């Protein structure tokens, strides 16, 4: 009896606990807690619609879907403010292309409505007009490509003429090619490129008069005095700049003069023979030969190497203070799909704008395989590259028009990119694949221009 009555007490206690917890939530079944759905990524994204998806909620009878064009859900898509849906997805149609949409969802059971789910953001895809090209989509700046004189025919010719408004010679307007020995010049390849541009009404950016990596041996081993060396450099610059006067709009006068990390001047033969002020002298030689040509200083790691960036801007400020001619800066931008960050690129670009100089994104290519984890271009990586190309275009587009000179990509088709040899591994850094087909990257570029 004693044991039984103990059990009854326990039972009573347990029952009262259950009752208490029931009455705590009102005691009626209608008022149980209804979980919020988990909104899932949109699928079937096209230029005119997408499917919104979410997870099932226990006891939910239907769902309320919000679709907005702003992240704060103040502007709803017509018909999509708390739209009742009984499925776990909803196809939304008749949308605009290349527009961002946001959705969230709540579960409903009787009169109970759950909290909002997480929100999902998506951008409908971009459907280009077939006549739209890179160059005719750009009002603010030139669209450039680096090329070689042996590849001005067939598909190359067709794409250069269709898409690009500026050309840079990938290596044939460097000193080792144009001035191969002390008493000879070879302007064959450079002339072919400049003539091609002239025939087709395309701008030419000259690249590059002085670069430590394209110094011919005879210059490194020059036998004369320092003054004779300087006179020789002045003669070379004057000859080349005069030859292309009126045909080449801009020159990278000196390329990559600063060391990585330290920001010190590279101890090139030019510095050894002409002194620390050799850069300024070269800019003055070019200006004397052509009063109208635009003078650029060009370098890499201008975003990621803060020390180098500071050194370059100190040089520029010194030039401005001393009236040494300089019109613009080239950021090479051999970058990666995930690096550098947009804000860091914008901050570096702003320094060019602050000095009222021209900005040239001069050698853009975007590696997708820096860690060598791909054997072919995956869809994910391709879309990440597309987004980065779009971002780069948007950055240049967002600065004042008078400061934006050009965006030049460093090559046309992936399999011919210099990066493959340079890093000794596979990559797909450009806008066109090896069959001359437009990649996602191309469409990202085009979207950025809209
Ligand atoms: C590279 C070319 O792409 C190669 O074909 C050539 O062999 C070496 O130079 N920074 C520059 C460019 O300023 O001139 C370089 O171009 C790539 C790095």
Short mmCIF file of C-alpha atoms and ligand atoms in Angstrom, two decimals:
data_model
loop_
_atom_site.label_atom_id
_atom_site.label_comp_id
_atom_site.label_asym_id
_atom_site.label_seq_id
_atom_site.Cartn_x
_atom_site.Cartn_y
_atom_site.Cartn_z
CA UNK A 1 0.00 0.00 0.00
CA UNK A 2 2.74 2.28 0.98
CA UNK A 3 4.55 1.65 -2.31
CA UNK A 4 1.33 2.10 -4.27
CA UNK A 5 0.52 5.34 -2.63
CA UNK A 6 4.12 6.47 -3.35
CA UNK A 7 3.52 5.69 -7.02
CA UNK A 8 0.23 7.63 -6.95
CA UNK A 9 1.98 10.63 -5.54
CA UNK A 10 4.59 10.39 -8.27
CA UNK A 11 1.84 10.03 -10.88
CA UNK A 12 -0.02 13.02 -9.53
CA UNK A 13 3.16 15.04 -9.57
CA UNK A 14 3.98 14.00 -13.11
CA UNK A 15 0.43 14.78 -14.30
CA UNK A 16 0.45 18.16 -12.66
CA UNK A 17 3.79 18.89 -14.36
CA UNK A 18 2.35 17.99 -17.76
CA UNK A 19 -0.75 20.09 -17.05
CA UNK A 20 1.40 23.00 -15.99
CA UNK A 21 3.45 22.86 -19.16
CA UNK A 22 0.27 22.64 -21.25
CA UNK A 23 -1.43 25.49 -19.46
CA UNK A 24 1.85 27.44 -19.71
CA UNK A 25 1.32 27.62 -23.45
CA UNK A 26 -2.40 28.19 -23.09
CA UNK A 27 -3.40 24.58 -22.95
CA UNK A 28 -4.92 24.68 -26.44
CA UNK A 29 -3.45 22.84 -29.39
CA UNK A 30 -3.72 25.89 -31.69
CA UNK A 31 -1.07 27.76 -29.79
CA UNK A 32 1.88 25.34 -30.03
CA UNK A 33 5.19 26.74 -31.15
CA UNK A 34 5.51 26.74 -34.97
CA UNK A 35 9.11 26.71 -36.20
CA UNK A 36 10.30 29.12 -38.89
CA UNK A 37 11.13 27.55 -42.25
CA UNK A 38 14.69 27.50 -43.53
CA UNK A 39 14.81 29.31 -46.85
CA UNK A 40 17.06 27.52 -49.34
CA UNK A 41 19.01 28.85 -52.31
CA UNK A 42 17.02 29.80 -55.37
CA UNK A 43 17.16 27.37 -58.27
CA UNK A 44 16.43 27.61 -62.00
CA UNK A 45 17.67 31.19 -62.12
CA UNK A 46 17.15 32.64 -65.59
CA UNK A 47 17.07 36.16 -66.96
CA UNK A 48 13.33 36.34 -66.26
CA UNK A 49 12.70 34.26 -63.16
CA UNK A 50 13.74 31.80 -60.48
CA UNK A 51 12.35 29.21 -58.10
CA UNK A 52 12.31 30.05 -54.39
CA UNK A 53 12.74 27.04 -52.08
CA UNK A 54 12.40 26.33 -48.39
CA UNK A 55 12.27 23.45 -45.93
CA UNK A 56 9.10 21.84 -44.56
CA UNK A 57 8.02 22.88 -41.07
CA UNK A 58 6.37 20.35 -38.76
CA UNK A 59 2.62 20.97 -38.58
CA UNK A 60 2.68 23.81 -41.13
CA UNK A 61 -0.37 23.87 -43.41
CA UNK A 62 0.92 26.56 -45.76
CA UNK A 63 3.59 29.22 -46.07
CA UNK A 64 3.69 32.98 -46.61
CA UNK A 65 6.29 34.11 -49.12
CA UNK A 66 7.74 37.63 -49.38
CA UNK A 67 9.77 38.64 -52.42
CA UNK A 68 11.31 42.10 -52.45
CA UNK A 69 13.75 44.10 -54.52
CA UNK A 70 15.52 45.44 -51.44
CA UNK A 71 17.21 43.71 -48.56
CA UNK A 72 14.99 45.48 -45.98
CA UNK A 73 11.78 44.23 -47.63
CA UNK A 74 10.28 47.65 -48.16
CA UNK A 75 9.54 47.19 -51.88
CA UNK A 76 7.70 43.97 -52.59
CA UNK A 77 7.31 42.33 -55.92
CA UNK A 78 3.69 42.77 -56.94
CA UNK A 79 1.63 39.86 -55.55
CA UNK A 80 4.46 38.64 -53.34
CA UNK A 81 3.79 40.34 -50.04
CA UNK A 82 2.81 37.41 -47.78
CA UNK A 83 1.76 35.31 -50.75
CA UNK A 84 0.13 32.08 -49.50
CA UNK A 85 1.82 29.00 -50.96
CA UNK A 86 1.07 25.40 -50.07
CA UNK A 87 4.20 23.85 -51.64
CA UNK A 88 7.82 24.07 -50.53
CA UNK A 89 8.77 26.13 -53.55
CA UNK A 90 7.39 28.79 -55.79
CA UNK A 91 8.30 29.65 -59.35
CA UNK A 92 8.47 33.38 -59.91
CA UNK A 93 8.32 34.61 -63.51
CA UNK A 94 8.25 37.78 -65.60
CA UNK A 95 11.22 39.33 -63.84
CA UNK A 96 13.95 41.55 -65.18
CA UNK A 97 17.40 40.21 -66.01
CA UNK A 98 20.48 41.14 -63.98
CA UNK A 99 18.39 42.35 -61.01
CA UNK A 100 18.77 41.33 -57.37
CA UNK A 101 15.78 39.87 -55.54
CA UNK A 102 15.34 38.83 -51.90
CA UNK A 103 12.93 36.33 -50.40
CA UNK A 104 11.92 34.98 -47.01
CA UNK A 105 9.08 32.80 -45.86
CA UNK A 106 6.90 32.08 -42.80
CA UNK A 107 5.01 28.91 -41.88
CA UNK A 108 1.25 28.95 -41.13
CA UNK A 109 -0.83 26.55 -39.12
CA UNK A 110 -4.40 27.64 -38.41
CA UNK A 111 -4.09 31.05 -36.88
CA UNK A 112 -0.45 30.59 -35.89
CA UNK A 113 2.25 32.21 -38.04
CA UNK A 114 5.93 31.49 -37.48
CA UNK A 115 8.81 33.92 -37.48
CA UNK A 116 10.50 34.79 -40.77
CA UNK A 117 13.00 32.39 -42.23
CA UNK A 118 16.51 33.51 -43.10
CA UNK A 119 16.60 35.62 -46.23
CA UNK A 120 17.93 34.56 -49.60
CA UNK A 121 19.44 36.93 -52.10
CA UNK A 122 19.86 36.19 -55.79
CA UNK A 123 20.46 38.00 -59.04
CA UNK A 124 18.64 36.99 -62.17
CA UNK A 125 20.95 36.22 -65.03
CA UNK A 126 21.87 38.62 -67.70
CA UNK A 127 20.65 38.12 -71.21
CA UNK A 128 22.79 40.09 -73.58
CA UNK A 129 21.53 41.45 -76.78
CA UNK A 130 23.44 39.49 -79.46
CA UNK A 131 24.70 42.76 -80.97
CA UNK A 132 26.09 43.92 -77.67
CA UNK A 133 29.89 43.83 -77.39
CA UNK A 134 32.37 44.91 -74.75
CA UNK A 135 33.50 48.00 -76.61
CA UNK A 136 30.07 49.24 -77.53
CA UNK A 137 28.86 48.76 -73.95
CA UNK A 138 31.55 51.02 -72.54
CA UNK A 139 31.04 54.79 -72.56
CA UNK A 140 33.57 55.65 -69.88
CA UNK A 141 36.80 53.95 -70.82
CA UNK A 142 38.62 51.96 -73.50
CA UNK A 143 38.42 48.16 -73.53
CA UNK A 144 41.86 46.77 -74.29
CA UNK A 145 43.56 43.46 -75.03
CA UNK A 146 47.21 42.42 -75.15
CA UNK A 147 48.15 40.75 -78.41
CA UNK A 148 50.92 39.51 -80.68
CA UNK A 149 51.65 40.53 -84.26
CA UNK A 150 51.55 36.92 -85.48
CA UNK A 151 47.93 36.59 -84.34
CA UNK A 152 45.99 39.31 -86.10
CA UNK A 153 44.02 37.01 -88.35
CA UNK A 154 41.02 34.63 -88.27
CA UNK A 155 39.21 34.41 -84.96
CA UNK A 156 41.66 36.80 -83.32
CA UNK A 157 40.99 39.47 -85.93
CA UNK A 158 37.25 38.97 -85.71
CA UNK A 159 37.14 39.24 -81.91
CA UNK A 160 39.62 42.13 -81.63
CA UNK A 161 37.61 44.19 -84.08
CA UNK A 162 34.27 43.26 -82.54
CA UNK A 163 35.04 43.58 -78.82
CA UNK A 164 38.03 45.85 -78.21
CA UNK A 165 38.80 49.54 -78.58
CA UNK A 166 42.44 49.46 -77.46
CA UNK A 167 45.47 47.23 -78.05
CA UNK A 168 48.65 46.65 -76.09
CA UNK A 169 51.54 44.72 -77.57
CA UNK A 170 52.21 41.80 -75.24
CA UNK A 171 56.01 41.89 -75.81
CA UNK A 172 56.90 43.30 -79.23
CA UNK A 173 57.11 46.95 -78.18
CA UNK A 174 59.69 46.22 -75.52
CA UNK A 175 63.33 47.23 -75.90
CA UNK A 176 64.78 43.75 -76.45
CA UNK A 177 62.53 43.32 -79.51
CA UNK A 178 62.57 46.86 -80.92
CA UNK A 179 66.26 47.59 -80.30
CA UNK A 180 67.98 44.20 -80.40
CA UNK A 181 71.50 45.54 -80.86
CA UNK A 182 73.20 48.87 -80.39
CA UNK A 183 73.12 49.72 -84.06
CA UNK A 184 69.82 48.18 -85.12
CA UNK A 185 66.14 48.63 -84.58
CA UNK A 186 63.46 46.13 -85.55
CA UNK A 187 60.09 47.78 -85.84
CA UNK A 188 58.50 45.00 -87.92
CA UNK A 189 56.22 43.46 -85.27
CA UNK A 190 55.45 46.80 -83.58
CA UNK A 191 54.54 48.36 -86.93
CA UNK A 192 52.26 45.42 -87.76
CA UNK A 193 50.34 45.97 -84.51
CA UNK A 194 50.16 49.75 -84.88
CA UNK A 195 49.12 49.50 -88.56
CA UNK A 196 46.41 46.97 -87.68
CA UNK A 197 45.07 49.30 -85.00
CA UNK A 198 45.12 52.26 -87.40
CA UNK A 199 43.30 50.34 -90.14
CA UNK A 200 40.60 49.33 -87.70
CA UNK A 201 40.27 52.54 -85.70
CA UNK A 202 41.60 50.97 -82.50
CA UNK A 203 43.65 52.81 -79.86
CA UNK A 204 47.22 51.70 -79.11
CA UNK A 205 48.72 51.78 -75.63
CA UNK A 206 52.53 51.51 -75.87
CA UNK A 207 54.10 48.97 -73.53
CA UNK A 208 56.79 49.48 -72.32
CA UNK A 209 59.83 51.66 -72.98
CA UNK A 210 61.92 50.78 -69.93
CA UNK A 211 61.50 47.45 -68.12
CA UNK A 212 64.32 45.64 -66.32
CA UNK A 213 63.02 42.30 -67.67
CA UNK A 214 63.19 43.31 -71.32
CA UNK A 215 66.60 44.93 -71.26
CA UNK A 216 68.71 43.67 -74.17
CA UNK A 217 72.11 42.24 -73.24
CA UNK A 218 73.93 44.95 -75.12
CA UNK A 219 72.37 47.55 -72.79
CA UNK A 220 73.31 45.58 -69.67
CA UNK A 221 76.87 45.31 -71.00
CA UNK A 222 77.07 48.85 -72.42
CA UNK A 223 80.68 49.89 -72.68
CA UNK A 224 80.51 53.73 -72.71
CA UNK A 225 80.43 56.24 -69.86
CA UNK A 226 77.34 56.88 -67.73
CA UNK A 227 76.63 60.02 -69.75
CA UNK A 228 76.89 58.01 -72.97
CA UNK A 229 74.51 55.43 -71.48
CA UNK A 230 71.99 58.15 -70.67
CA UNK A 231 72.36 59.67 -74.14
CA UNK A 232 71.78 56.22 -75.62
CA UNK A 233 68.57 55.79 -73.59
CA UNK A 234 67.40 59.26 -74.58
CA UNK A 235 68.11 58.41 -78.23
CA UNK A 236 66.18 55.13 -78.00
CA UNK A 237 63.19 56.74 -76.31
CA UNK A 238 63.16 59.62 -78.77
CA UNK A 239 63.39 57.32 -81.79
CA UNK A 240 60.57 55.05 -80.67
CA UNK A 241 58.21 57.74 -79.39
CA UNK A 242 58.75 59.87 -82.51
CA UNK A 243 58.07 56.93 -84.80
CA UNK A 244 54.67 56.30 -83.23
CA UNK A 245 53.71 59.91 -82.55
CA UNK A 246 50.01 60.37 -83.26
CA UNK A 247 49.51 56.59 -83.50
CA UNK A 248 50.29 55.49 -79.95
CA UNK A 249 48.10 57.39 -77.48
CA UNK A 250 49.91 56.45 -74.29
CA UNK A 251 53.14 54.81 -73.12
CA UNK A 252 54.13 52.82 -70.09
CA UNK A 253 57.37 54.76 -69.82
CA UNK A 254 58.86 52.80 -66.94
CA UNK A 255 57.48 49.44 -65.85
CA UNK A 256 57.99 47.73 -62.47
CA UNK A 257 60.72 50.01 -61.09
CA UNK A 258 60.15 49.03 -57.45
CA UNK A 259 61.12 45.89 -55.55
CA UNK A 260 58.49 43.72 -53.91
CA UNK A 261 58.04 44.23 -50.18
CA UNK A 262 60.74 46.81 -49.54
CA UNK A 263 59.48 49.52 -51.88
CA UNK A 264 63.11 50.23 -52.78
CA UNK A 265 64.01 51.08 -56.35
CA UNK A 266 65.21 47.98 -58.17
CA UNK A 267 68.89 48.24 -58.75
CA UNK A 268 68.47 47.94 -62.51
CA UNK A 269 71.12 48.89 -65.01
CA UNK A 270 69.18 52.12 -65.59
CA UNK A 271 69.43 53.10 -61.95
CA UNK A 272 73.10 52.08 -61.79
CA UNK A 273 74.01 54.13 -64.85
CA UNK A 274 71.65 57.12 -64.62
CA UNK A 275 71.13 57.43 -60.86
CA UNK A 276 68.03 57.33 -58.66
CA UNK A 277 66.36 60.00 -60.77
CA UNK A 278 66.48 57.88 -63.93
CA UNK A 279 62.69 57.45 -63.93
CA UNK A 280 62.02 61.19 -64.01
CA UNK A 281 64.57 61.59 -66.80
CA UNK A 282 62.81 58.98 -68.93
CA UNK A 283 59.45 60.74 -68.52
CA UNK A 284 61.06 63.99 -69.60
CA UNK A 285 62.60 62.33 -72.67
CA UNK A 286 59.20 61.03 -73.75
CA UNK A 287 57.49 64.37 -73.19
CA UNK A 288 60.17 66.14 -75.21
CA UNK A 289 59.62 63.74 -78.12
CA UNK A 290 55.80 63.93 -78.05
CA UNK A 291 54.00 66.70 -76.17
CA UNK A 292 50.62 64.97 -76.51
CA UNK A 293 51.25 61.34 -75.67
CA UNK A 294 49.98 60.19 -72.26
CA UNK A 295 52.67 59.02 -69.84
CA UNK A 296 51.94 56.11 -67.48
CA UNK A 297 53.85 54.40 -64.72
CA UNK A 298 52.91 50.70 -64.61
CA UNK A 299 53.42 48.10 -61.85
CA UNK A 300 52.03 44.93 -60.25
CA UNK A 301 50.94 44.22 -56.65
CA UNK A 302 49.74 47.81 -56.44
CA UNK A 303 46.90 46.66 -54.20
CA UNK A 304 48.41 43.80 -52.22
CA UNK A 305 51.87 45.25 -51.53
CA UNK A 306 51.21 48.33 -49.43
CA UNK A 307 54.90 49.19 -49.18
CA UNK A 308 55.31 49.17 -52.94
CA UNK A 309 52.09 51.13 -53.33
CA UNK A 310 53.37 53.80 -50.92
CA UNK A 311 56.67 53.98 -52.77
CA UNK A 312 54.92 54.46 -56.12
CA UNK A 313 52.63 57.19 -54.78
CA UNK A 314 55.62 58.93 -53.16
CA UNK A 315 57.31 58.93 -56.55
CA UNK A 316 54.16 60.30 -58.19
CA UNK A 317 53.80 63.04 -55.56
CA UNK A 318 57.43 63.96 -56.04
CA UNK A 319 56.88 64.16 -59.83
CA UNK A 320 53.86 66.38 -59.36
CA UNK A 321 55.78 68.63 -56.95
CA UNK A 322 58.73 68.89 -59.36
CA UNK A 323 56.63 69.23 -62.52
CA UNK A 324 57.92 65.99 -63.99
CA UNK A 325 55.28 64.94 -66.53
CA UNK A 326 53.05 61.97 -65.64
CA UNK A 327 49.45 61.43 -66.72
CA UNK A 328 48.41 58.14 -65.26
CA UNK A 329 49.08 54.91 -63.45
CA UNK A 330 48.73 51.37 -64.69
CA UNK A 331 47.77 48.72 -62.15
CA UNK A 332 48.64 45.44 -63.82
CA UNK A 333 46.13 43.41 -61.78
CA UNK A 334 47.30 39.87 -62.32
CA UNK A 335 44.87 38.78 -59.62
CA UNK A 336 42.89 35.80 -58.35
CA UNK A 337 39.20 35.01 -58.23
CA UNK A 338 39.27 35.47 -54.44
CA UNK A 339 41.96 38.11 -53.98
CA UNK A 340 42.50 41.02 -53.46
CA UNK A 341 39.31 42.26 -51.80
CA UNK A 342 37.18 44.82 -53.59
CA UNK A 343 37.56 47.44 -50.84
CA UNK A 344 41.37 47.24 -51.05
CA UNK A 345 41.31 47.66 -54.82
CA UNK A 346 38.96 50.62 -54.48
CA UNK A 347 41.20 52.25 -51.88
CA UNK A 348 44.22 51.98 -54.18
CA UNK A 349 42.25 53.30 -57.16
CA UNK A 350 41.04 56.23 -55.06
CA UNK A 351 44.65 57.33 -54.58
CA UNK A 352 44.95 57.70 -58.35
CA UNK A 353 41.71 59.67 -58.51
CA UNK A 354 42.81 61.88 -55.58
CA UNK A 355 45.82 62.94 -57.65
CA UNK A 356 43.58 63.49 -60.68
CA UNK A 357 45.55 61.00 -62.75
CA UNK A 358 44.30 58.53 -65.33
CA UNK A 359 43.66 54.98 -64.15
CA UNK A 360 44.56 52.08 -66.43
CA UNK A 361 43.76 48.53 -65.34
CA UNK A 362 46.54 47.52 -67.65
CA UNK A 363 47.08 43.75 -67.58
CA UNK A 364 44.01 42.20 -65.99
CA UNK A 365 43.78 38.44 -65.76
CA UNK A 366 42.08 36.45 -62.99
CA UNK A 367 43.52 33.12 -61.93
CA UNK A 368 41.02 30.49 -60.89
CA UNK A 369 43.49 27.75 -60.01
CA UNK A 370 46.13 29.36 -57.79
CA UNK A 371 46.27 26.30 -55.50
CA UNK A 372 46.30 23.86 -58.40
CA UNK A 373 43.24 22.01 -57.12
CA UNK A 374 41.44 21.96 -60.49
CA UNK A 375 42.08 19.84 -63.57
CA UNK A 376 39.34 21.58 -65.50
CA UNK A 377 37.44 24.80 -64.94
CA UNK A 378 34.63 23.98 -62.48
CA UNK A 379 31.30 25.77 -62.63
CA UNK A 380 31.76 27.25 -59.17
CA UNK A 381 35.16 28.67 -59.98
CA UNK A 382 33.94 29.94 -63.32
CA UNK A 383 31.11 31.84 -61.62
CA UNK A 384 33.48 33.20 -58.98
CA UNK A 385 35.74 34.43 -61.78
CA UNK A 386 32.76 35.98 -63.53
CA UNK A 387 31.86 37.86 -60.35
CA UNK A 388 35.44 39.12 -59.98
CA UNK A 389 35.59 40.36 -63.59
CA UNK A 390 32.29 42.12 -63.03
CA UNK A 391 33.63 43.67 -59.84
CA UNK A 392 36.76 44.95 -61.61
CA UNK A 393 34.69 46.58 -64.33
CA UNK A 394 32.36 48.11 -61.76
CA UNK A 395 35.28 49.58 -59.83
CA UNK A 396 36.68 51.32 -62.90
CA UNK A 397 33.20 52.40 -63.94
CA UNK A 398 32.51 53.98 -60.57
CA UNK A 399 35.34 56.52 -60.69
CA UNK A 400 34.91 59.89 -62.44
CA UNK A 401 34.87 59.40 -66.19
CA UNK A 402 37.77 61.79 -66.70
CA UNK A 403 40.03 59.54 -64.59
CA UNK A 404 39.12 56.19 -66.19
CA UNK A 405 41.46 55.48 -69.10
CA UNK A 406 41.14 51.80 -70.04
CA UNK A 407 40.66 48.27 -68.84
CA UNK A 408 43.03 45.95 -70.70
CA UNK A 409 42.93 42.16 -70.40
CA UNK A 410 46.27 40.39 -70.71
CA UNK A 411 45.50 38.08 -73.62
CA UNK A 412 42.47 36.72 -75.41
CA UNK A 413 42.16 32.94 -75.01
CA UNK A 414 42.86 30.93 -71.85
CA UNK A 415 45.29 28.43 -73.33
CA UNK A 416 47.58 31.23 -74.57
CA UNK A 417 47.79 33.12 -71.29
CA UNK A 418 51.34 33.94 -70.18
CA UNK A 419 50.34 32.74 -66.67
CA UNK A 420 50.41 29.06 -67.65
CA UNK A 421 54.15 29.20 -68.31
CA UNK A 422 54.82 31.75 -65.61
CA UNK A 423 53.35 29.61 -62.82
CA UNK A 424 53.87 26.26 -64.55
CA UNK A 425 50.33 25.12 -63.86
CA UNK A 426 46.95 24.99 -65.52
CA UNK A 427 44.66 27.98 -65.34
CA UNK A 428 41.80 29.68 -67.19
CA UNK A 429 42.32 33.37 -66.49
CA UNK A 430 40.83 35.16 -69.51
CA UNK A 431 37.49 36.01 -71.14
CA UNK A 432 37.53 33.44 -73.97
CA UNK A 433 38.20 29.71 -73.91
CA UNK A 434 40.58 27.90 -76.23
CA UNK A 435 37.81 27.61 -78.84
CA UNK A 436 37.33 31.38 -78.86
CA UNK A 437 33.99 30.94 -77.08
CA UNK A 438 32.83 33.53 -74.56
CA UNK A 439 33.19 32.33 -70.97
CA UNK A 440 31.14 33.27 -67.90
CA UNK A 441 33.97 35.73 -67.28
CA UNK A 442 33.08 37.51 -70.53
CA UNK A 443 29.47 37.87 -69.43
CA UNK A 444 30.59 39.13 -66.04
CA UNK A 445 32.64 41.79 -67.82
CA UNK A 446 29.65 42.71 -69.98
CA UNK A 447 27.31 42.82 -66.96
CA UNK A 448 29.75 45.10 -65.17
CA UNK A 449 29.52 47.53 -68.08
CA UNK A 450 25.70 47.77 -67.94
C1 LIG B 1 54.82 39.20 -70.32
C2 LIG B 1 54.24 38.63 -71.59
O1 LIG B 1 52.92 38.25 -71.38
C3 LIG B 1 55.05 37.45 -72.02
O2 LIG B 1 54.58 36.99 -73.27
C4 LIG B 1 56.51 37.85 -72.11
O3 LIG B 1 57.26 36.76 -72.41
C5 LIG B 1 56.99 38.42 -70.81
O4 LIG B 1 56.18 39.50 -70.46
N1 LIG B 1 54.13 42.33 -66.44
C6 LIG B 1 54.26 43.08 -67.58
C7 LIG B 1 54.12 42.41 -68.88
O5 LIG B 1 54.37 44.30 -67.53
O6 LIG B 1 54.91 43.01 -69.87
C8 LIG B 1 54.44 40.96 -68.78
O7 LIG B 1 54.14 40.37 -70.03
C9 LIG B 1 53.66 40.30 -67.68
C10 LIG B 1 53.99 40.91 -66.36
#
